[in-house]
Amino acid sequence: MTFEVTVYLDPASVRVHEKFGFEKVAHFRENGLKFDRWIDVGYWQLML
């Protein structure tokens, strides 16, 4: 099993993870601070 953490500001990143079979297992709203903006963070999982 492998995990990936991604920022939800980038829809292209979400599409790439889905394309390679990753499944979203968690979504944390306004969990990270980047460039003085609160961002959503997601955890993606791929069973190997």
PDB file of N, CA, C and O in Angstrom:
ATOM      1  N   MET A   1       0.847  -1.158   0.000  1.00  0.00           N
ATOM      2  CA  MET A   1       0.000   0.000   0.000  1.00  0.00           C
ATOM      3  C   MET A   1       0.900   1.230   0.000  1.00  0.00           C
ATOM      4  O   MET A   1       1.933   1.256   0.641  1.00  0.00           O
ATOM      5  N   THR A   2       0.496   2.233  -0.737  1.00  0.00           N
ATOM      6  CA  THR A   2       1.212   3.491  -0.747  1.00  0.00           C
ATOM      7  C   THR A   2       0.218   4.634  -0.555  1.00  0.00           C
ATOM      8  O   THR A   2      -0.942   4.517  -0.925  1.00  0.00           O
ATOM      9  N   PHE A   3       0.684   5.710   0.070  1.00  0.00           N
ATOM     10  CA  PHE A   3      -0.155   6.874   0.314  1.00  0.00           C
ATOM     11  C   PHE A   3       0.420   8.083  -0.373  1.00  0.00           C
ATOM     12  O   PHE A   3       1.626   8.207  -0.536  1.00  0.00           O
ATOM     13  N   GLU A   4      -0.450   8.998  -0.742  1.00  0.00           N
ATOM     14  CA  GLU A   4      -0.050  10.263  -1.339  1.00  0.00           C
ATOM     15  C   GLU A   4      -0.874  11.366  -0.702  1.00  0.00           C
ATOM     16  O   GLU A   4      -2.070  11.212  -0.482  1.00  0.00           O
ATOM     17  N   VAL A   5      -0.236  12.464  -0.400  1.00  0.00           N
ATOM     18  CA  VAL A   5      -0.939  13.642   0.119  1.00  0.00           C
ATOM     19  C   VAL A   5      -0.933  14.686  -0.987  1.00  0.00           C
ATOM     20  O   VAL A   5       0.111  14.957  -1.574  1.00  0.00           O
ATOM     21  N   THR A   6      -2.101  15.245  -1.270  1.00  0.00           N
ATOM     22  CA  THR A   6      -2.192  16.228  -2.348  1.00  0.00           C
ATOM     23  C   THR A   6      -2.995  17.435  -1.898  1.00  0.00           C
ATOM     24  O   THR A   6      -3.813  17.356  -1.002  1.00  0.00           O
ATOM     25  N   VAL A   7      -2.740  18.548  -2.536  1.00  0.00           N
ATOM     26  CA  VAL A   7      -3.441  19.798  -2.261  1.00  0.00           C
ATOM     27  C   VAL A   7      -4.612  19.899  -3.225  1.00  0.00           C
ATOM     28  O   VAL A   7      -4.470  19.645  -4.419  1.00  0.00           O
ATOM     29  N   TYR A   8      -5.767  20.263  -2.719  1.00  0.00           N
ATOM     30  CA  TYR A   8      -6.962  20.297  -3.552  1.00  0.00           C
ATOM     31  C   TYR A   8      -7.072  21.525  -4.442  1.00  0.00           C
ATOM     32  O   TYR A   8      -8.031  21.677  -5.164  1.00  0.00           O
ATOM     33  N   LEU A   9      -6.099  22.408  -4.410  1.00  0.00           N
ATOM     34  CA  LEU A   9      -6.139  23.557  -5.309  1.00  0.00           C
ATOM     35  C   LEU A   9      -5.790  23.164  -6.734  1.00  0.00           C
ATOM     36  O   LEU A   9      -6.001  23.929  -7.659  1.00  0.00           O
ATOM     37  N   ASP A  10      -5.254  21.978  -6.915  1.00  0.00           N
ATOM     38  CA  ASP A  10      -4.771  21.566  -8.221  1.00  0.00           C
ATOM     39  C   ASP A  10      -5.599  20.404  -8.768  1.00  0.00           C
ATOM     40  O   ASP A  10      -5.307  19.241  -8.500  1.00  0.00           O
ATOM     41  N   PRO A  11      -6.660  20.696  -9.533  1.00  0.00           N
ATOM     42  CA  PRO A  11      -7.502  19.628 -10.083  1.00  0.00           C
ATOM     43  C   PRO A  11      -6.731  18.670 -10.989  1.00  0.00           C
ATOM     44  O   PRO A  11      -7.057  17.491 -11.069  1.00  0.00           O
ATOM     45  N   ALA A  12      -5.687  19.151 -11.651  1.00  0.00           N
ATOM     46  CA  ALA A  12      -4.887  18.282 -12.517  1.00  0.00           C
ATOM     47  C   ALA A  12      -4.203  17.197 -11.693  1.00  0.00           C
ATOM     48  O   ALA A  12      -4.113  16.042 -12.124  1.00  0.00           O
ATOM     49  N   SER A  13      -3.741  17.529 -10.519  1.00  0.00           N
ATOM     50  CA  SER A  13      -3.105  16.550  -9.638  1.00  0.00           C
ATOM     51  C   SER A  13      -4.100  15.465  -9.221  1.00  0.00           C
ATOM     52  O   SER A  13      -3.771  14.279  -9.184  1.00  0.00           O
ATOM     53  N   VAL A  14      -5.327  15.869  -8.926  1.00  0.00           N
ATOM     54  CA  VAL A  14      -6.369  14.908  -8.561  1.00  0.00           C
ATOM     55  C   VAL A  14      -6.624  13.959  -9.728  1.00  0.00           C
ATOM     56  O   VAL A  14      -6.702  12.735  -9.544  1.00  0.00           O
ATOM     57  N   ARG A  15      -6.714  14.484 -10.951  1.00  0.00           N
ATOM     58  CA  ARG A  15      -6.957  13.641 -12.131  1.00  0.00           C
ATOM     59  C   ARG A  15      -5.817  12.644 -12.344  1.00  0.00           C
ATOM     60  O   ARG A  15      -6.061  11.485 -12.696  1.00  0.00           O
ATOM     61  N   VAL A  16      -4.586  13.082 -12.153  1.00  0.00           N
ATOM     62  CA  VAL A  16      -3.434  12.184 -12.333  1.00  0.00           C
ATOM     63  C   VAL A  16      -3.499  11.035 -11.330  1.00  0.00           C
ATOM     64  O   VAL A  16      -3.289   9.876 -11.689  1.00  0.00           O
ATOM     65  N   HIS A  17      -3.804  11.342 -10.084  1.00  0.00           N
ATOM     66  CA  HIS A  17      -3.886  10.281  -9.079  1.00  0.00           C
ATOM     67  C   HIS A  17      -4.999   9.292  -9.415  1.00  0.00           C
ATOM     68  O   HIS A  17      -4.812   8.079  -9.288  1.00  0.00           O
ATOM     69  N   GLU A  18      -6.145   9.794  -9.839  1.00  0.00           N
ATOM     70  CA  GLU A  18      -7.247   8.908 -10.215  1.00  0.00           C
ATOM     71  C   GLU A  18      -6.875   8.062 -11.429  1.00  0.00           C
ATOM     72  O   GLU A  18      -7.208   6.877 -11.490  1.00  0.00           O
ATOM     73  N   LYS A  19      -6.168   8.647 -12.375  1.00  0.00           N
ATOM     74  CA  LYS A  19      -5.751   7.923 -13.579  1.00  0.00           C
ATOM     75  C   LYS A  19      -4.877   6.721 -13.226  1.00  0.00           C
ATOM     76  O   LYS A  19      -4.971   5.669 -13.866  1.00  0.00           O
ATOM     77  N   PHE A  20      -4.026   6.863 -12.213  1.00  0.00           N
ATOM     78  CA  PHE A  20      -3.127   5.787 -11.836  1.00  0.00           C
ATOM     79  C   PHE A  20      -3.697   4.871 -10.759  1.00  0.00           C
ATOM     80  O   PHE A  20      -2.985   4.054 -10.182  1.00  0.00           O
ATOM     81  N   GLY A  21      -4.993   5.015 -10.477  1.00  0.00           N
ATOM     82  CA  GLY A  21      -5.662   4.070  -9.606  1.00  0.00           C
ATOM     83  C   GLY A  21      -5.716   4.433  -8.134  1.00  0.00           C
ATOM     84  O   GLY A  21      -6.180   3.632  -7.325  1.00  0.00           O
ATOM     85  N   PHE A  22      -5.245   5.620  -7.771  1.00  0.00           N
ATOM     86  CA  PHE A  22      -5.332   6.037  -6.377  1.00  0.00           C
ATOM     87  C   PHE A  22      -6.789   6.312  -6.018  1.00  0.00           C
ATOM     88  O   PHE A  22      -7.565   6.779  -6.847  1.00  0.00           O
ATOM     89  N   GLU A  23      -7.140   6.032  -4.786  1.00  0.00           N
ATOM     90  CA  GLU A  23      -8.494   6.266  -4.278  1.00  0.00           C
ATOM     91  C   GLU A  23      -8.421   7.264  -3.129  1.00  0.00           C
ATOM     92  O   GLU A  23      -7.592   7.131  -2.236  1.00  0.00           O
ATOM     93  N   LYS A  24      -9.295   8.259  -3.154  1.00  0.00           N
ATOM     94  CA  LYS A  24      -9.317   9.250  -2.069  1.00  0.00           C
ATOM     95  C   LYS A  24      -9.847   8.598  -0.802  1.00  0.00           C
ATOM     96  O   LYS A  24     -10.909   7.989  -0.805  1.00  0.00           O
ATOM     97  N   VAL A  25      -9.081   8.713   0.286  1.00  0.00           N
ATOM     98  CA  VAL A  25      -9.491   8.108   1.549  1.00  0.00           C
ATOM     99  C   VAL A  25      -9.721   9.142   2.654  1.00  0.00           C
ATOM    100  O   VAL A  25     -10.269   8.810   3.693  1.00  0.00           O
ATOM    101  N   ALA A  26      -9.314  10.387   2.420  1.00  0.00           N
ATOM    102  CA  ALA A  26      -9.548  11.432   3.423  1.00  0.00           C
ATOM    103  C   ALA A  26      -9.491  12.795   2.759  1.00  0.00           C
ATOM    104  O   ALA A  26      -8.780  13.003   1.784  1.00  0.00           O
ATOM    105  N   HIS A  27     -10.258  13.723   3.311  1.00  0.00           N
ATOM    106  CA  HIS A  27     -10.288  15.105   2.824  1.00  0.00           C
ATOM    107  C   HIS A  27     -10.356  16.006   4.046  1.00  0.00           C
ATOM    108  O   HIS A  27     -11.316  15.970   4.798  1.00  0.00           O
ATOM    109  N   PHE A  28      -9.315  16.806   4.232  1.00  0.00           N
ATOM    110  CA  PHE A  28      -9.241  17.719   5.370  1.00  0.00           C
ATOM    111  C   PHE A  28      -9.412  19.145   4.864  1.00  0.00           C
ATOM    112  O   PHE A  28      -8.602  19.631   4.082  1.00  0.00           O
ATOM    113  N   ARG A  29     -10.456  19.806   5.298  1.00  0.00           N
ATOM    114  CA  ARG A  29     -10.742  21.168   4.841  1.00  0.00           C
ATOM    115  C   ARG A  29      -9.933  22.193   5.616  1.00  0.00           C
ATOM    116  O   ARG A  29      -9.818  22.110   6.837  1.00  0.00           O
ATOM    117  N   GLU A  30      -9.361  23.149   4.862  1.00  0.00           N
ATOM    118  CA  GLU A  30      -8.572  24.249   5.436  1.00  0.00           C
ATOM    119  C   GLU A  30      -7.583  23.737   6.465  1.00  0.00           C
ATOM    120  O   GLU A  30      -7.468  24.247   7.568  1.00  0.00           O
ATOM    121  N   ASN A  31      -6.811  22.725   6.066  1.00  0.00           N
ATOM    122  CA  ASN A  31      -5.888  22.057   6.969  1.00  0.00           C
ATOM    123  C   ASN A  31      -4.460  22.548   6.831  1.00  0.00           C
ATOM    124  O   ASN A  31      -3.679  22.428   7.758  1.00  0.00           O
ATOM    125  N   GLY A  32      -4.102  23.091   5.677  1.00  0.00           N
ATOM    126  CA  GLY A  32      -2.738  23.540   5.445  1.00  0.00           C
ATOM    127  C   GLY A  32      -2.704  25.018   5.100  1.00  0.00           C
ATOM    128  O   GLY A  32      -3.626  25.547   4.509  1.00  0.00           O
ATOM    129  N   LEU A  33      -1.627  25.665   5.475  1.00  0.00           N
ATOM    130  CA  LEU A  33      -1.443  27.081   5.173  1.00  0.00           C
ATOM    131  C   LEU A  33      -0.325  27.212   4.146  1.00  0.00           C
ATOM    132  O   LEU A  33       0.793  26.750   4.365  1.00  0.00           O
ATOM    133  N   LYS A  34      -0.649  27.810   2.994  1.00  0.00           N
ATOM    134  CA  LYS A  34       0.320  27.969   1.914  1.00  0.00           C
ATOM    135  C   LYS A  34       0.148  29.350   1.314  1.00  0.00           C
ATOM    136  O   LYS A  34      -0.945  29.705   0.880  1.00  0.00           O
ATOM    137  N   PHE A  35       1.216  30.122   1.294  1.00  0.00           N
ATOM    138  CA  PHE A  35       1.177  31.484   0.756  1.00  0.00           C
ATOM    139  C   PHE A  35       0.050  32.293   1.387  1.00  0.00           C
ATOM    140  O   PHE A  35      -0.732  32.960   0.703  1.00  0.00           O
ATOM    141  N   ASP A  36      -0.064  32.211   2.710  1.00  0.00           N
ATOM    142  CA  ASP A  36      -1.054  32.957   3.487  1.00  0.00           C
ATOM    143  C   ASP A  36      -2.497  32.606   3.117  1.00  0.00           C
ATOM    144  O   ASP A  36      -3.400  33.421   3.259  1.00  0.00           O
ATOM    145  N   ARG A  37      -2.726  31.392   2.629  1.00  0.00           N
ATOM    146  CA  ARG A  37      -4.068  30.902   2.290  1.00  0.00           C
ATOM    147  C   ARG A  37      -4.268  29.534   2.902  1.00  0.00           C
ATOM    148  O   ARG A  37      -3.394  28.676   2.820  1.00  0.00           O
ATOM    149  N   TRP A  38      -5.421  29.314   3.503  1.00  0.00           N
ATOM    150  CA  TRP A  38      -5.755  27.989   4.006  1.00  0.00           C
ATOM    151  C   TRP A  38      -6.194  27.122   2.834  1.00  0.00           C
ATOM    152  O   TRP A  38      -6.979  27.552   2.008  1.00  0.00           O
ATOM    153  N   ILE A  39      -5.667  25.902   2.780  1.00  0.00           N
ATOM    154  CA  ILE A  39      -5.966  25.013   1.668  1.00  0.00           C
ATOM    155  C   ILE A  39      -6.502  23.676   2.184  1.00  0.00           C
ATOM    156  O   ILE A  39      -6.241  23.272   3.312  1.00  0.00           O
ATOM    157  N   ASP A  40      -7.265  23.005   1.324  1.00  0.00           N
ATOM    158  CA  ASP A  40      -7.731  21.658   1.626  1.00  0.00           C
ATOM    159  C   ASP A  40      -6.613  20.669   1.275  1.00  0.00           C
ATOM    160  O   ASP A  40      -5.868  20.873   0.317  1.00  0.00           O
ATOM    161  N   VAL A  41      -6.529  19.610   2.050  1.00  0.00           N
ATOM    162  CA  VAL A  41      -5.521  18.577   1.849  1.00  0.00           C
ATOM    163  C   VAL A  41      -6.232  17.235   1.737  1.00  0.00           C
ATOM    164  O   VAL A  41      -7.173  16.967   2.482  1.00  0.00           O
ATOM    165  N   GLY A  42      -5.788  16.409   0.803  1.00  0.00           N
ATOM    166  CA  GLY A  42      -6.387  15.093   0.636  1.00  0.00           C
ATOM    167  C   GLY A  42      -5.363  13.998   0.767  1.00  0.00           C
ATOM    168  O   GLY A  42      -4.194  14.177   0.432  1.00  0.00           O
ATOM    169  N   TYR A  43      -5.794  12.851   1.263  1.00  0.00           N
ATOM    170  CA  TYR A  43      -4.970  11.658   1.321  1.00  0.00           C
ATOM    171  C   TYR A  43      -5.506  10.686   0.287  1.00  0.00           C
ATOM    172  O   TYR A  43      -6.718  10.448   0.214  1.00  0.00           O
ATOM    173  N   TRP A  44      -4.603  10.122  -0.511  1.00  0.00           N
ATOM    174  CA  TRP A  44      -4.951   9.170  -1.552  1.00  0.00           C
ATOM    175  C   TRP A  44      -4.207   7.872  -1.273  1.00  0.00           C
ATOM    176  O   TRP A  44      -3.074   7.874  -0.798  1.00  0.00           O
ATOM    177  N   GLN A  45      -4.836   6.744  -1.583  1.00  0.00           N
ATOM    178  CA  GLN A  45      -4.264   5.447  -1.285  1.00  0.00           C
ATOM    179  C   GLN A  45      -4.258   4.576  -2.539  1.00  0.00           C
ATOM    180  O   GLN A  45      -5.190   4.612  -3.330  1.00  0.00           O
ATOM    181  N   LEU A  46      -3.191   3.795  -2.677  1.00  0.00           N
ATOM    182  CA  LEU A  46      -3.102   2.821  -3.766  1.00  0.00           C
ATOM    183  C   LEU A  46      -2.646   1.501  -3.182  1.00  0.00           C
ATOM    184  O   LEU A  46      -1.580   1.424  -2.561  1.00  0.00           O
ATOM    185  N   MET A  47      -3.472   0.479  -3.317  1.00  0.00           N
ATOM    186  CA  MET A  47      -3.100  -0.848  -2.834  1.00  0.00           C
ATOM    187  C   MET A  47      -2.170  -1.484  -3.859  1.00  0.00           C
ATOM    188  O   MET A  47      -2.487  -1.546  -5.037  1.00  0.00           O
ATOM    189  N   LEU A  48      -1.023  -1.925  -3.390  1.00  0.00           N
ATOM    190  CA  LEU A  48      -0.033  -2.548  -4.293  1.00  0.00           C
ATOM    191  C   LEU A  48      -0.147  -4.057  -4.268  1.00  0.00           C
ATOM    192  O   LEU A  48      -0.581  -4.643  -3.345  1.00  0.00           O
TER     193      LEU A  48
END
